[in-house]
Amino acid sequence: MISVNNLSLYFGGQDVFKDISFMVNKGDKIGLVGKNGAGKSTLLNLLAKELKPNNGNISIPNGLIVGYLTQDLDFEDGRTVIEEAQVAFDYLNQIKERLEYVDKQINERTDYETNSYLELITEFHDLDERYRMEGGNDIQSEMSQVLNGLGFTQYDYNRQTTEFSGGWRMRIELAKILLQKPDILLLDEPTNHLDIESIIWLENWLKKYSGAIVLVSHDRFFLDSISNRTIEIAFSKINDYKARYTKYLELRKDRIEKQIQAKKNQDKFITETKILINKFRAKKNKAAFAQTLITKLDRLEIIHVEKEDIGRIQFRFPPAPHSGKLSLVINEASKRYDDLQVLSKINLEIVKGDKLAFVGKNGEGKSTLAKMIVGEIDYGGSIQLGHQIKMGYYAQNQADFLDEDITVLETIENAVTQQTSSNVRTILGSFLFSNDDVTKKIKVLSGGERARVALCKLLLEPYNLLVMDEPTNHLDITSKELLKKALLNFDGSLIVVSHDREFLQGLTQKVYEFKNQNIKEYIGDINAFLSEKEMSNFKQLESSQKDQKIVDKDKNKEQKSYHDKKNHNSNIKKLRNRINKLEKEITTLSTRLKEKDEALSDPIKFKELSNDKGFFSIYDQEQKNLKKLEDDWTIDNEKLDQLIS
């Protein structure tokens, strides 16, 4: 499908890629991995033809449809959610417009015996057949399936896209791309703005997708679930593994061990060769031989070993300042946006040293409560910090607050305190910023590198209460492991909002599930929470509504009565019977219309039928009846999907 041939790219004299080549074949589901700043997003830009290489080429067949979800999108205003989704069907919409125009001409004109009228009927028949064959009648149900899967409700469909946050607008763009059903999907961190339920849905959708996928994601479970191939970017080169992420890690470890041995052998060869050069270069009869050795060394391709020893590279949060026993007390806290009640009478007490996880569906109030705690938004009720509590906050979009026009080093130097001023370069080094990296301006950094700078700023002051909202967004897997290790060693209190199961495992002692405007406490880490919820994995937290065991005291509100369940099952049965009946009627009427279309395409029969004054009025009515039956079938199927789910 796509062929990358000897591609090279460099910025300011620094190689991003050097003579890389690979193929993307139909059915390939490629996980693109590497450190933050290695060039993952840049490679997707190249594949999408939004960036040109300095050398080499990318061969893409004519007519190949590429769907590209980038992290930085320019949104268009002026449309509703459903209108945005319909943009994905431009080709079918054009057919439908022409179909409606031709239908109107047929109904209004009376020159039944002319060639132009016959041509209109033929065109109508062809357009109608093409529209149906290409799924035109399924547009509404497909849009509902994808939009609902990504977390939108029926109420959201007719809302303007400007009413939604950037994260939700990213979901709209993702929906448009999926609805286009492209030949190849290029996805750059598609799960960053999704809650668990939507991640589950997207995961299942991508598993069934028959085209090729090139995916950048730092969600290990998501990568493992989807990928069948892993391409690693390191030192401006690529390493191609025909394996999913977990297997790739094993193969990579073996490769690096061999690389280390090869590097030792090469270093030994270089040392010995230099000794020979120094020995013979001054002798006339050996000067030519010495020059040969020099040329040989110059042409030698130096072996690089990727260093990713997270046991050696560490960072630590400063010791938490002394404080009282209680870090935070929340009493009857509530939050409402106009008519929308988000949180109602929340009560929570955090003891010194507690580490808590906030989990739950998007929109249930996790980030809202975090913002209430740090005083970013107003609220009802009471939130009180404990004695001598100093609070640090990391927001979801923390990296957006960095000054883009200054360097990494200047950013940290501007934020240092008297205690940390002598330690700036050491701190930056612990966040994987080398000597060259610290002179880069913020605006040229990748999303993950910016996130590391923002985290680094948080490290400069000592806190005894940390509130972190989705801190792993944009971080590569190594950086996530480093952050987790630092938080495990942090001796203050911690509140972390996250949908990353691996990150949360073993990190917290309590989990709070946000649901129905309130919270529920589970003692233990995320695994203990899973065990108590009787779910096989964290991703089922939000998708398994019908299978959850509800242990709430108010069972009248949370559980359906026997009578309700009976009515529910009865409604499903009635809908299925009605759908079956509609399908039979559609088949019968479609067959009858097809026979009439064939008769109308025959000039002799057409002349006979034209003499029957009632024929065309019946024909028009039958077409309208068919359209109504098909619309009813679509609506009933959507109702059935909602009842079953």
XYZ file of C-alpha atoms in Angstrom, residues 26 39 57 63 89 121 134 181 219 234 239 241 272 280-281 290 367 541 554 594 627-628 631:
23
model
C -2.917 -4.124 3.850
C 10.110 11.411 15.513
C 10.402 9.265 -1.299
C -6.902 6.729 -5.031
C -20.093 10.931 3.554
C -35.411 7.082 -15.340
C -22.354 1.793 -1.168
C -13.510 4.001 6.281
C -1.059 2.972 26.293
C 15.916 5.215 17.581
C 13.889 -1.240 13.801
C 9.585 -6.138 14.485
C 43.727 -1.600 18.028
C 53.123 2.856 10.995
C 52.216 6.389 9.843
C 48.478 3.461 7.666
C -11.446 16.825 36.866
C -15.159 -0.042 34.520
C -31.170 2.598 47.487
C -37.341 -3.338 -9.634
C -38.329 5.257 1.655
C -40.629 5.463 4.687
C -36.472 5.086 7.511
